[in-house]
Short mmCIF file of N, CA and C in Angstrom, two decimals:
data_model
loop_
_atom_site.label_atom_id
_atom_site.label_comp_id
_atom_site.label_asym_id
_atom_site.label_seq_id
_atom_site.Cartn_x
_atom_site.Cartn_y
_atom_site.Cartn_z
N MET D 1 13.29 24.52 -19.58
CA MET D 1 11.91 24.52 -19.10
C MET D 1 10.98 23.87 -20.12
N ASN D 2 11.22 24.10 -21.38
CA ASN D 2 10.39 23.52 -22.43
C ASN D 2 10.46 22.00 -22.40
N THR D 3 11.65 21.45 -22.18
CA THR D 3 11.82 20.00 -22.10
C THR D 3 10.99 19.45 -20.95
N LYS D 4 11.01 20.13 -19.84
CA LYS D 4 10.24 19.71 -18.67
C LYS D 4 8.76 19.60 -19.04
N ASN D 5 8.22 20.61 -19.66
CA ASN D 5 6.80 20.60 -20.03
C ASN D 5 6.49 19.51 -21.06
N ASN D 6 7.41 19.27 -21.99
CA ASN D 6 7.20 18.23 -23.00
C ASN D 6 7.13 16.85 -22.36
N ILE D 7 8.06 16.56 -21.47
CA ILE D 7 8.07 15.25 -20.81
C ILE D 7 6.83 15.08 -19.95
N LEU D 8 6.49 16.09 -19.17
CA LEU D 8 5.32 16.00 -18.30
C LEU D 8 4.03 15.89 -19.10
N SER D 9 3.96 16.54 -20.26
CA SER D 9 2.73 16.49 -21.05
C SER D 9 2.54 15.13 -21.70
N GLU D 10 3.61 14.36 -21.85
CA GLU D 10 3.49 13.01 -22.40
C GLU D 10 2.87 12.04 -21.40
N ILE D 11 2.95 12.35 -20.14
CA ILE D 11 2.39 11.50 -19.10
C ILE D 11 0.94 11.91 -18.89
N GLN D 12 0.02 10.99 -19.14
CA GLN D 12 -1.40 11.31 -18.98
C GLN D 12 -1.71 11.57 -17.51
N ARG D 13 -2.25 12.74 -17.22
CA ARG D 13 -2.55 13.14 -15.84
C ARG D 13 -4.03 13.47 -15.73
N TYR D 14 -4.58 13.21 -14.56
CA TYR D 14 -6.00 13.39 -14.34
C TYR D 14 -6.24 14.17 -13.05
N ILE D 15 -7.31 14.96 -13.08
CA ILE D 15 -7.80 15.61 -11.87
C ILE D 15 -9.30 15.34 -11.82
N PHE D 16 -9.75 14.77 -10.72
CA PHE D 16 -11.18 14.57 -10.46
C PHE D 16 -11.55 15.53 -9.33
N TRP D 17 -12.58 16.34 -9.58
CA TRP D 17 -13.03 17.28 -8.58
C TRP D 17 -14.45 16.91 -8.19
N ILE D 18 -14.63 16.60 -6.92
CA ILE D 18 -15.94 16.19 -6.42
C ILE D 18 -16.44 17.28 -5.47
N ASP D 19 -17.48 17.99 -5.90
CA ASP D 19 -17.97 19.13 -5.11
C ASP D 19 -19.44 19.37 -5.45
N GLN D 20 -20.27 19.36 -4.45
CA GLN D 20 -21.71 19.56 -4.65
C GLN D 20 -22.02 20.98 -5.11
N ASP D 21 -21.07 21.90 -4.95
CA ASP D 21 -21.26 23.30 -5.36
C ASP D 21 -20.57 23.62 -6.69
N MET D 22 -20.33 22.61 -7.50
CA MET D 22 -19.58 22.78 -8.74
C MET D 22 -20.18 23.84 -9.66
N GLU D 23 -21.46 24.06 -9.59
CA GLU D 23 -22.11 25.00 -10.50
C GLU D 23 -22.07 26.45 -10.00
N LYS D 24 -21.60 26.67 -8.78
CA LYS D 24 -21.53 28.03 -8.25
C LYS D 24 -20.42 28.82 -8.94
N ASP D 25 -20.63 30.13 -9.05
CA ASP D 25 -19.68 31.01 -9.75
C ASP D 25 -18.26 30.91 -9.18
N GLU D 26 -18.13 30.91 -7.86
CA GLU D 26 -16.81 30.86 -7.23
C GLU D 26 -16.06 29.58 -7.64
N ILE D 27 -16.76 28.47 -7.63
CA ILE D 27 -16.14 27.19 -7.99
C ILE D 27 -15.81 27.16 -9.48
N GLN D 28 -16.68 27.73 -10.29
CA GLN D 28 -16.40 27.78 -11.73
C GLN D 28 -15.15 28.61 -12.03
N LYS D 29 -14.95 29.71 -11.28
CA LYS D 29 -13.74 30.51 -11.45
C LYS D 29 -12.50 29.71 -11.07
N CYS D 30 -12.61 28.94 -10.00
CA CYS D 30 -11.50 28.08 -9.58
C CYS D 30 -11.22 27.00 -10.63
N LEU D 31 -12.28 26.46 -11.20
CA LEU D 31 -12.13 25.45 -12.24
C LEU D 31 -11.39 26.02 -13.46
N LYS D 32 -11.75 27.24 -13.84
CA LYS D 32 -11.07 27.90 -14.97
C LYS D 32 -9.58 28.11 -14.65
N ALA D 33 -9.30 28.53 -13.42
CA ALA D 33 -7.90 28.71 -13.01
C ALA D 33 -7.14 27.39 -13.07
N LEU D 34 -7.78 26.32 -12.68
CA LEU D 34 -7.18 24.99 -12.71
C LEU D 34 -6.90 24.56 -14.16
N GLU D 35 -7.87 24.79 -15.03
CA GLU D 35 -7.70 24.45 -16.45
C GLU D 35 -6.59 25.26 -17.09
N ASN D 36 -6.48 26.54 -16.71
CA ASN D 36 -5.43 27.39 -17.26
C ASN D 36 -4.05 26.98 -16.75
N GLU D 37 -3.98 26.60 -15.50
CA GLU D 37 -2.71 26.22 -14.89
C GLU D 37 -2.21 24.87 -15.39
N PHE D 38 -3.13 23.94 -15.65
CA PHE D 38 -2.77 22.58 -16.04
C PHE D 38 -3.50 22.17 -17.32
N PRO D 39 -3.16 22.79 -18.45
CA PRO D 39 -3.90 22.54 -19.69
C PRO D 39 -3.75 21.12 -20.23
N CYS D 40 -2.72 20.41 -19.84
CA CYS D 40 -2.51 19.04 -20.36
C CYS D 40 -3.24 17.98 -19.54
N TYR D 41 -3.87 18.38 -18.47
CA TYR D 41 -4.58 17.44 -17.61
C TYR D 41 -5.99 17.20 -18.13
N LYS D 42 -6.48 16.01 -17.92
CA LYS D 42 -7.90 15.73 -18.16
C LYS D 42 -8.60 15.97 -16.83
N ILE D 43 -9.49 16.97 -16.82
CA ILE D 43 -10.18 17.34 -15.59
C ILE D 43 -11.64 16.90 -15.70
N LYS D 44 -12.09 16.17 -14.71
CA LYS D 44 -13.46 15.66 -14.68
C LYS D 44 -14.09 16.13 -13.37
N THR D 45 -15.30 16.69 -13.46
CA THR D 45 -15.97 17.19 -12.26
C THR D 45 -17.22 16.36 -11.97
N PHE D 46 -17.56 16.29 -10.69
CA PHE D 46 -18.73 15.54 -10.22
C PHE D 46 -19.43 16.36 -9.15
N ILE D 47 -20.76 16.33 -9.16
CA ILE D 47 -21.52 17.11 -8.17
C ILE D 47 -22.00 16.26 -7.00
N SER D 48 -21.71 14.96 -7.04
CA SER D 48 -22.11 14.09 -5.93
C SER D 48 -21.23 12.85 -5.93
N MET D 49 -21.20 12.17 -4.81
CA MET D 49 -20.47 10.91 -4.74
C MET D 49 -21.16 9.87 -5.62
N LYS D 50 -22.48 9.95 -5.71
CA LYS D 50 -23.22 9.00 -6.54
C LYS D 50 -22.81 9.14 -8.01
N SER D 51 -22.72 10.37 -8.51
CA SER D 51 -22.33 10.57 -9.91
C SER D 51 -20.88 10.14 -10.13
N TYR D 52 -20.02 10.41 -9.17
CA TYR D 52 -18.62 9.99 -9.26
C TYR D 52 -18.50 8.47 -9.28
N GLU D 53 -19.15 7.80 -8.33
CA GLU D 53 -19.07 6.35 -8.25
C GLU D 53 -19.66 5.67 -9.48
N SER D 54 -20.73 6.23 -9.99
CA SER D 54 -21.35 5.69 -11.20
C SER D 54 -20.37 5.80 -12.38
N TYR D 55 -19.76 6.97 -12.51
CA TYR D 55 -18.79 7.19 -13.59
C TYR D 55 -17.61 6.23 -13.45
N LEU D 56 -17.07 6.13 -12.25
CA LEU D 56 -15.91 5.28 -12.03
C LEU D 56 -16.23 3.81 -12.29
N LYS D 57 -17.42 3.41 -11.93
CA LYS D 57 -17.83 2.02 -12.17
C LYS D 57 -17.85 1.71 -13.67
N LYS D 58 -18.37 2.66 -14.45
CA LYS D 58 -18.44 2.47 -15.91
C LYS D 58 -17.06 2.56 -16.56
N GLU D 59 -16.22 3.44 -16.06
CA GLU D 59 -14.94 3.74 -16.70
C GLU D 59 -13.73 3.19 -15.94
N LYS D 60 -13.95 2.29 -15.01
CA LYS D 60 -12.88 1.84 -14.13
C LYS D 60 -11.63 1.38 -14.87
N GLN D 61 -11.79 0.63 -15.94
CA GLN D 61 -10.62 0.13 -16.66
C GLN D 61 -9.78 1.27 -17.25
N SER D 62 -10.41 2.37 -17.57
CA SER D 62 -9.67 3.51 -18.12
C SER D 62 -8.76 4.16 -17.08
N TYR D 63 -9.06 3.97 -15.80
CA TYR D 63 -8.31 4.63 -14.74
C TYR D 63 -7.51 3.68 -13.87
N GLU D 64 -7.52 2.39 -14.18
CA GLU D 64 -6.75 1.45 -13.38
C GLU D 64 -5.27 1.76 -13.50
N PHE D 65 -4.61 1.79 -12.34
CA PHE D 65 -3.19 2.05 -12.23
C PHE D 65 -2.79 3.42 -12.80
N LYS D 66 -3.70 4.35 -12.72
CA LYS D 66 -3.43 5.73 -13.13
C LYS D 66 -3.28 6.59 -11.88
N PHE D 67 -2.51 7.65 -12.03
CA PHE D 67 -2.33 8.61 -10.96
C PHE D 67 -3.37 9.70 -11.13
N ILE D 68 -4.19 9.90 -10.10
CA ILE D 68 -5.28 10.87 -10.18
C ILE D 68 -5.23 11.81 -8.98
N TYR D 69 -5.27 13.11 -9.26
CA TYR D 69 -5.44 14.09 -8.20
C TYR D 69 -6.93 14.19 -7.91
N TYR D 70 -7.28 14.19 -6.65
CA TYR D 70 -8.67 14.37 -6.23
C TYR D 70 -8.78 15.65 -5.43
N ILE D 71 -9.67 16.53 -5.87
CA ILE D 71 -10.05 17.70 -5.09
C ILE D 71 -11.44 17.37 -4.57
N VAL D 72 -11.57 17.34 -3.26
CA VAL D 72 -12.83 16.91 -2.65
C VAL D 72 -13.34 18.03 -1.76
N SER D 73 -14.63 18.34 -1.88
CA SER D 73 -15.20 19.36 -1.00
C SER D 73 -15.29 18.81 0.42
N GLY D 74 -15.25 19.71 1.37
CA GLY D 74 -15.36 19.28 2.77
C GLY D 74 -16.65 18.51 3.04
N LYS D 75 -17.75 18.97 2.45
CA LYS D 75 -19.05 18.34 2.70
C LYS D 75 -19.10 16.90 2.19
N LEU D 76 -18.33 16.58 1.16
CA LEU D 76 -18.35 15.23 0.60
C LEU D 76 -17.14 14.40 1.02
N ALA D 77 -16.26 14.98 1.80
CA ALA D 77 -15.02 14.29 2.16
C ALA D 77 -15.27 13.00 2.95
N ASP D 78 -16.16 13.02 3.92
CA ASP D 78 -16.43 11.80 4.70
C ASP D 78 -16.88 10.66 3.78
N LYS D 79 -17.81 10.95 2.89
CA LYS D 79 -18.30 9.93 1.96
C LYS D 79 -17.20 9.49 1.01
N PHE D 80 -16.38 10.44 0.55
CA PHE D 80 -15.30 10.09 -0.36
C PHE D 80 -14.32 9.13 0.30
N PHE D 81 -13.89 9.44 1.51
CA PHE D 81 -12.90 8.59 2.16
C PHE D 81 -13.47 7.24 2.56
N GLU D 82 -14.77 7.17 2.84
CA GLU D 82 -15.42 5.88 3.06
C GLU D 82 -15.35 5.06 1.76
N SER D 83 -15.66 5.69 0.65
CA SER D 83 -15.61 5.03 -0.65
C SER D 83 -14.17 4.66 -1.01
N TYR D 84 -13.24 5.54 -0.68
CA TYR D 84 -11.83 5.30 -0.98
C TYR D 84 -11.32 4.04 -0.28
N ASN D 85 -11.82 3.80 0.91
CA ASN D 85 -11.42 2.61 1.67
C ASN D 85 -12.01 1.33 1.10
N SER D 86 -13.02 1.45 0.27
CA SER D 86 -13.63 0.26 -0.31
C SER D 86 -12.80 -0.22 -1.50
N HIS D 87 -13.21 -1.27 -2.10
CA HIS D 87 -12.48 -1.83 -3.24
C HIS D 87 -12.63 -0.98 -4.50
N THR D 88 -13.47 0.02 -4.47
CA THR D 88 -13.69 0.88 -5.62
C THR D 88 -12.40 1.50 -6.12
N HIS D 89 -11.51 1.85 -5.19
CA HIS D 89 -10.27 2.55 -5.54
C HIS D 89 -9.04 1.67 -5.46
N SER D 90 -9.21 0.37 -5.45
CA SER D 90 -8.07 -0.50 -5.20
C SER D 90 -6.96 -0.39 -6.23
N ASN D 91 -7.26 -0.03 -7.45
CA ASN D 91 -6.24 0.05 -8.48
C ASN D 91 -6.02 1.48 -8.99
N ILE D 92 -6.30 2.46 -8.15
CA ILE D 92 -6.09 3.86 -8.51
C ILE D 92 -5.06 4.45 -7.55
N ILE D 93 -4.12 5.19 -8.10
CA ILE D 93 -3.13 5.87 -7.29
C ILE D 93 -3.65 7.30 -7.11
N ALA D 94 -4.04 7.63 -5.90
CA ALA D 94 -4.72 8.90 -5.65
C ALA D 94 -3.89 9.84 -4.80
N ALA D 95 -3.96 11.11 -5.14
CA ALA D 95 -3.39 12.19 -4.33
C ALA D 95 -4.54 13.15 -4.06
N THR D 96 -5.01 13.18 -2.83
CA THR D 96 -6.20 13.97 -2.50
C THR D 96 -5.85 15.25 -1.76
N ILE D 97 -6.77 16.19 -1.88
CA ILE D 97 -6.72 17.42 -1.11
C ILE D 97 -8.17 17.84 -0.87
N VAL D 98 -8.46 18.26 0.33
CA VAL D 98 -9.82 18.69 0.68
C VAL D 98 -9.86 20.21 0.61
N TYR D 99 -10.73 20.72 -0.24
CA TYR D 99 -10.92 22.16 -0.41
C TYR D 99 -12.25 22.52 0.21
N CYS D 100 -12.21 23.37 1.25
CA CYS D 100 -13.44 23.65 2.00
C CYS D 100 -13.46 25.09 2.52
N GLY D 101 -14.53 25.43 3.16
CA GLY D 101 -14.67 26.77 3.72
C GLY D 101 -14.39 26.84 5.21
N ASN D 102 -14.24 25.70 5.87
CA ASN D 102 -14.07 25.69 7.32
C ASN D 102 -12.95 24.72 7.70
N LYS D 103 -11.73 25.20 7.62
CA LYS D 103 -10.56 24.36 7.87
C LYS D 103 -10.56 23.80 9.29
N ASN D 104 -10.97 24.59 10.27
CA ASN D 104 -10.97 24.13 11.66
C ASN D 104 -11.87 22.91 11.84
N TYR D 105 -13.05 22.95 11.25
CA TYR D 105 -13.98 21.83 11.39
C TYR D 105 -13.42 20.56 10.75
N TYR D 106 -12.96 20.66 9.51
CA TYR D 106 -12.50 19.48 8.79
C TYR D 106 -11.12 19.00 9.26
N SER D 107 -10.36 19.87 9.91
CA SER D 107 -9.05 19.47 10.43
C SER D 107 -9.17 18.48 11.58
N SER D 108 -10.35 18.38 12.17
CA SER D 108 -10.54 17.43 13.27
C SER D 108 -10.95 16.04 12.78
N LYS D 109 -11.12 15.88 11.49
CA LYS D 109 -11.53 14.60 10.91
C LYS D 109 -10.34 13.64 10.86
N PRO D 110 -10.59 12.34 10.92
CA PRO D 110 -9.48 11.36 10.93
C PRO D 110 -8.58 11.42 9.70
N TYR D 111 -9.11 11.78 8.56
CA TYR D 111 -8.32 11.82 7.32
C TYR D 111 -7.53 13.12 7.15
N ALA D 112 -7.78 14.10 8.00
CA ALA D 112 -7.21 15.44 7.82
C ALA D 112 -5.69 15.45 7.69
N ASN D 113 -5.02 14.76 8.56
CA ASN D 113 -3.55 14.77 8.56
C ASN D 113 -2.96 13.42 8.18
N ASP D 114 -3.75 12.61 7.52
CA ASP D 114 -3.29 11.29 7.12
C ASP D 114 -2.57 11.41 5.78
N LEU D 115 -1.26 11.22 5.77
CA LEU D 115 -0.47 11.41 4.56
C LEU D 115 -0.76 10.36 3.50
N TYR D 116 -1.35 9.24 3.89
CA TYR D 116 -1.72 8.23 2.90
C TYR D 116 -3.06 8.57 2.25
N PHE D 117 -4.07 8.86 3.06
CA PHE D 117 -5.40 9.13 2.53
C PHE D 117 -5.55 10.53 1.97
N ASN D 118 -4.89 11.49 2.58
CA ASN D 118 -5.10 12.88 2.20
C ASN D 118 -3.79 13.66 2.23
N PRO D 119 -2.86 13.36 1.31
CA PRO D 119 -1.55 14.01 1.37
C PRO D 119 -1.59 15.52 1.16
N GLY D 120 -2.64 16.04 0.52
CA GLY D 120 -2.74 17.47 0.29
C GLY D 120 -3.26 18.25 1.48
N GLY D 121 -3.84 17.53 2.44
CA GLY D 121 -4.36 18.18 3.64
C GLY D 121 -5.69 18.88 3.40
N ILE D 122 -5.98 19.83 4.28
CA ILE D 122 -7.22 20.60 4.25
C ILE D 122 -6.85 22.04 3.93
N VAL D 123 -7.46 22.61 2.89
CA VAL D 123 -7.16 23.99 2.51
C VAL D 123 -8.44 24.77 2.27
N THR D 124 -8.36 26.08 2.47
CA THR D 124 -9.51 26.95 2.22
C THR D 124 -9.25 27.93 1.08
N ASN D 125 -8.02 28.02 0.64
CA ASN D 125 -7.64 28.93 -0.44
C ASN D 125 -7.30 28.08 -1.66
N PHE D 126 -7.93 28.38 -2.79
CA PHE D 126 -7.73 27.55 -3.98
C PHE D 126 -6.30 27.62 -4.51
N ASN D 127 -5.60 28.69 -4.23
CA ASN D 127 -4.19 28.77 -4.63
C ASN D 127 -3.38 27.65 -3.99
N GLU D 128 -3.80 27.20 -2.80
CA GLU D 128 -3.12 26.08 -2.15
C GLU D 128 -3.33 24.77 -2.91
N VAL D 129 -4.48 24.62 -3.54
CA VAL D 129 -4.74 23.44 -4.37
C VAL D 129 -3.79 23.44 -5.56
N ILE D 130 -3.70 24.57 -6.22
CA ILE D 130 -2.81 24.69 -7.39
C ILE D 130 -1.36 24.48 -6.96
N LYS D 131 -0.99 25.05 -5.84
CA LYS D 131 0.38 24.90 -5.33
C LYS D 131 0.68 23.43 -5.05
N TYR D 132 -0.26 22.71 -4.48
CA TYR D 132 -0.08 21.29 -4.17
C TYR D 132 0.15 20.48 -5.45
N ILE D 133 -0.68 20.68 -6.44
CA ILE D 133 -0.54 19.92 -7.69
C ILE D 133 0.76 20.31 -8.39
N ARG D 134 1.09 21.57 -8.39
CA ARG D 134 2.33 22.03 -9.01
C ARG D 134 3.54 21.43 -8.30
N SER D 135 3.52 21.37 -6.98
CA SER D 135 4.67 20.83 -6.24
C SER D 135 4.85 19.35 -6.53
N GLU D 136 3.76 18.63 -6.72
CA GLU D 136 3.85 17.22 -7.08
C GLU D 136 4.47 17.07 -8.47
N ASN D 137 4.17 17.98 -9.38
CA ASN D 137 4.79 17.95 -10.71
C ASN D 137 6.28 18.21 -10.62
N ASP D 138 6.69 19.09 -9.73
CA ASP D 138 8.12 19.35 -9.55
C ASP D 138 8.84 18.10 -9.05
N ILE D 139 8.20 17.36 -8.15
CA ILE D 139 8.78 16.11 -7.66
C ILE D 139 8.87 15.11 -8.79
N LEU D 140 7.81 15.00 -9.60
CA LEU D 140 7.81 14.08 -10.74
C LEU D 140 8.95 14.44 -11.69
N TRP D 141 9.08 15.71 -12.01
CA TRP D 141 10.14 16.15 -12.91
C TRP D 141 11.51 15.79 -12.34
N HIS D 142 11.71 16.02 -11.06
CA HIS D 142 12.98 15.68 -10.40
C HIS D 142 13.26 14.19 -10.55
N ASN D 143 12.29 13.36 -10.33
CA ASN D 143 12.48 11.91 -10.44
C ASN D 143 12.77 11.49 -11.88
N LEU D 144 12.09 12.09 -12.84
CA LEU D 144 12.31 11.72 -14.24
C LEU D 144 13.70 12.08 -14.73
N THR D 145 14.22 13.19 -14.26
CA THR D 145 15.50 13.66 -14.77
C THR D 145 16.69 13.16 -13.98
N ASN D 146 16.49 12.70 -12.76
CA ASN D 146 17.62 12.30 -11.92
C ASN D 146 17.78 10.80 -11.76
N ILE D 147 16.94 10.03 -12.40
CA ILE D 147 17.10 8.58 -12.33
C ILE D 147 17.62 8.11 -13.68
N ASN D 148 18.80 7.57 -13.66
CA ASN D 148 19.38 6.99 -14.86
C ASN D 148 19.20 5.48 -14.74
N LYS D 149 18.24 4.94 -15.47
CA LYS D 149 17.90 3.53 -15.33
C LYS D 149 19.07 2.62 -15.68
N ASN D 150 19.98 3.08 -16.52
CA ASN D 150 21.13 2.26 -16.89
C ASN D 150 22.13 2.12 -15.75
N SER D 151 22.06 3.02 -14.77
CA SER D 151 23.02 2.96 -13.68
C SER D 151 22.52 2.11 -12.51
N ILE D 152 21.29 1.62 -12.59
CA ILE D 152 20.76 0.77 -11.53
C ILE D 152 21.31 -0.64 -11.73
N ILE D 153 21.95 -1.15 -10.71
CA ILE D 153 22.52 -2.50 -10.79
C ILE D 153 21.76 -3.40 -9.81
N PHE D 154 21.16 -4.44 -10.36
CA PHE D 154 20.45 -5.39 -9.52
C PHE D 154 21.41 -6.49 -9.08
N PRO D 155 21.23 -7.00 -7.88
CA PRO D 155 22.01 -8.17 -7.48
C PRO D 155 21.72 -9.30 -8.48
N GLU D 156 22.70 -10.15 -8.72
CA GLU D 156 22.59 -11.17 -9.76
C GLU D 156 21.33 -12.02 -9.62
N GLU D 157 20.96 -12.37 -8.41
CA GLU D 157 19.79 -13.23 -8.23
C GLU D 157 18.48 -12.53 -8.54
N LYS D 158 18.46 -11.22 -8.65
CA LYS D 158 17.21 -10.49 -8.91
C LYS D 158 17.12 -9.95 -10.33
N GLN D 159 18.14 -10.12 -11.14
CA GLN D 159 18.15 -9.55 -12.48
C GLN D 159 17.02 -10.10 -13.35
N ASN D 160 16.70 -11.35 -13.23
CA ASN D 160 15.66 -11.96 -14.05
C ASN D 160 14.44 -12.35 -13.23
N PHE D 161 14.23 -11.66 -12.12
CA PHE D 161 13.16 -12.03 -11.20
C PHE D 161 11.80 -12.12 -11.89
N GLY D 162 11.48 -11.17 -12.74
CA GLY D 162 10.18 -11.17 -13.42
C GLY D 162 10.00 -12.33 -14.36
N ASN D 163 11.08 -12.93 -14.81
CA ASN D 163 11.00 -14.04 -15.76
C ASN D 163 10.81 -15.39 -15.09
N THR D 164 10.80 -15.44 -13.78
CA THR D 164 10.75 -16.73 -13.09
C THR D 164 9.35 -17.30 -13.00
N PHE D 165 8.34 -16.53 -13.32
CA PHE D 165 6.96 -17.02 -13.19
C PHE D 165 6.46 -17.63 -14.47
#
């Protein structure tokens, strides 16, 4: 288990949480639980899409081709997914989950069951957010330990493919 944590901690991981209620006590308790569960993650919070987009615009190069978990409030989800479809997120690998108080309402949205835009789905219990991020780490660990790069054999014509340009 220690080896698992060491390897995973070497991979820089990010969580962006976009929620207009970030300053409320309930959300702050959830944030503390998130920080305790994933101490090696860099967690950044935003209280509006405007503050998030401004930050991303300034820091875009820091997050290009990085894997980022997004926790998005239901109230900001429509705006987030509109922004996600724009070129703003073209070089970010995102895994989103919508955390809200009314699952029935947000489950009718186009992004609700879209495995590309919102693989985490719509949840109302914060334990489901933690479970989602933890399950993704288990998949990552499985991939890191079960792929032996030396055993991959490329067809002869593709062995030097990257060198042809």
